């Protein structure tokens, strides 16, 4: 039910950058962060995400059910306005 879901790891600096970006946007409801390294099946979830998206790394960002990509992709979408367009849709 949340507009933004981020699959991340607590030890990932890129994940922290994305979390900071979303914090600055003050989304309601706030994003859901799934910390893969804190889940017993986190490796399996990361593998399933890789099979679905072709992206093996975190953060793995989803907005309204659409895969955005990783940190660089998310910031690019923010800077070109497409992230906010997706959030407003």
PDB file of N, CA, C and O in Angstrom, residues 8 12 19-20 36 40 44-45 47 49 55-56 60 67 78 80:
ATOM      1  N   UNK A   8      17.043  -2.559   0.571  1.00  0.00           N
ATOM      2  CA  UNK A   8      18.323  -1.951   0.922  1.00  0.00           C
ATOM      3  C   UNK A   8      19.091  -2.850   1.883  1.00  0.00           C
ATOM      4  O   UNK A   8      18.635  -3.942   2.231  1.00  0.00           O
ATOM      5  N   UNK A  12      24.960  -0.120   3.521  1.00  0.00           N
ATOM      6  CA  UNK A  12      25.146   0.416   2.166  1.00  0.00           C
ATOM      7  C   UNK A  12      25.034   1.936   2.159  1.00  0.00           C
ATOM      8  O   UNK A  12      23.970   2.490   2.480  1.00  0.00           O
ATOM      9  N   UNK A  19      17.738   6.964   1.031  1.00  0.00           N
ATOM     10  CA  UNK A  19      16.873   7.202   2.191  1.00  0.00           C
ATOM     11  C   UNK A  19      16.838   8.707   2.508  1.00  0.00           C
ATOM     12  O   UNK A  19      15.775   9.251   2.807  1.00  0.00           O
ATOM     13  N   UNK A  20      17.974   9.372   2.434  1.00  0.00           N
ATOM     14  CA  UNK A  20      18.022  10.813   2.660  1.00  0.00           C
ATOM     15  C   UNK A  20      17.205  11.588   1.642  1.00  0.00           C
ATOM     16  O   UNK A  20      16.522  12.558   1.986  1.00  0.00           O
ATOM     17  N   UNK A  36      17.487  -5.971   3.648  1.00  0.00           N
ATOM     18  CA  UNK A  36      17.727  -7.361   3.271  1.00  0.00           C
ATOM     19  C   UNK A  36      18.730  -8.064   4.177  1.00  0.00           C
ATOM     20  O   UNK A  36      18.588  -9.256   4.443  1.00  0.00           O
ATOM     21  N   UNK A  40      16.157 -13.190   7.525  1.00  0.00           N
ATOM     22  CA  UNK A  40      16.736 -14.524   7.333  1.00  0.00           C
ATOM     23  C   UNK A  40      16.730 -14.968   5.865  1.00  0.00           C
ATOM     24  O   UNK A  40      17.611 -15.700   5.436  1.00  0.00           O
ATOM     25  N   UNK A  44      17.732 -14.631  -0.528  1.00  0.00           N
ATOM     26  CA  UNK A  44      16.753 -15.151  -1.479  1.00  0.00           C
ATOM     27  C   UNK A  44      15.935 -14.018  -2.098  1.00  0.00           C
ATOM     28  O   UNK A  44      15.657 -14.027  -3.304  1.00  0.00           O
ATOM     29  N   UNK A  45      15.553 -13.040  -1.278  1.00  0.00           N
ATOM     30  CA  UNK A  45      14.803 -11.897  -1.795  1.00  0.00           C
ATOM     31  C   UNK A  45      15.644 -11.092  -2.785  1.00  0.00           C
ATOM     32  O   UNK A  45      15.155 -10.683  -3.834  1.00  0.00           O
ATOM     33  N   UNK A  47      18.074 -12.219  -4.615  1.00  0.00           N
ATOM     34  CA  UNK A  47      18.183 -13.026  -5.831  1.00  0.00           C
ATOM     35  C   UNK A  47      16.901 -12.936  -6.665  1.00  0.00           C
ATOM     36  O   UNK A  47      16.954 -12.803  -7.885  1.00  0.00           O
ATOM     37  N   UNK A  49      14.779 -10.436  -6.692  1.00  0.00           N
ATOM     38  CA  UNK A  49      14.767  -9.098  -7.288  1.00  0.00           C
ATOM     39  C   UNK A  49      15.677  -9.036  -8.504  1.00  0.00           C
ATOM     40  O   UNK A  49      15.330  -8.431  -9.526  1.00  0.00           O
ATOM     41  N   UNK A  55      18.845  -6.292 -11.878  1.00  0.00           N
ATOM     42  CA  UNK A  55      19.691  -5.499 -10.981  1.00  0.00           C
ATOM     43  C   UNK A  55      20.051  -6.343  -9.766  1.00  0.00           C
ATOM     44  O   UNK A  55      19.184  -6.749  -9.007  1.00  0.00           O
ATOM     45  N   UNK A  56      21.342  -6.558  -9.560  1.00  0.00           N
ATOM     46  CA  UNK A  56      21.801  -7.392  -8.453  1.00  0.00           C
ATOM     47  C   UNK A  56      22.143  -6.581  -7.209  1.00  0.00           C
ATOM     48  O   UNK A  56      22.363  -7.124  -6.153  1.00  0.00           O
ATOM     49  N   UNK A  60      17.388  -1.069  -4.300  1.00  0.00           N
ATOM     50  CA  UNK A  60      16.516  -1.473  -5.393  1.00  0.00           C
ATOM     51  C   UNK A  60      15.198  -0.751  -5.124  1.00  0.00           C
ATOM     52  O   UNK A  60      14.468  -1.107  -4.211  1.00  0.00           O
ATOM     53  N   UNK A  67       9.629  -0.442 -11.115  1.00  0.00           N
ATOM     54  CA  UNK A  67      11.037  -0.498 -10.740  1.00  0.00           C
ATOM     55  C   UNK A  67      11.753   0.732 -11.289  1.00  0.00           C
ATOM     56  O   UNK A  67      11.740   0.987 -12.494  1.00  0.00           O
ATOM     57  N   UNK A  78      14.871  11.967  -9.907  1.00  0.00           N
ATOM     58  CA  UNK A  78      14.541  13.134  -9.080  1.00  0.00           C
ATOM     59  C   UNK A  78      14.943  14.422  -9.793  1.00  0.00           C
ATOM     60  O   UNK A  78      14.157  15.366  -9.884  1.00  0.00           O
ATOM     61  N   UNK A  80      15.454  14.989 -12.983  1.00  0.00           N
ATOM     62  CA  UNK A  80      14.739  15.302 -14.229  1.00  0.00           C
ATOM     63  C   UNK A  80      13.226  15.445 -14.032  1.00  0.00           C
ATOM     64  O   UNK A  80      12.488  15.704 -14.962  1.00  0.00           O
TER      65      UNK A  80
END
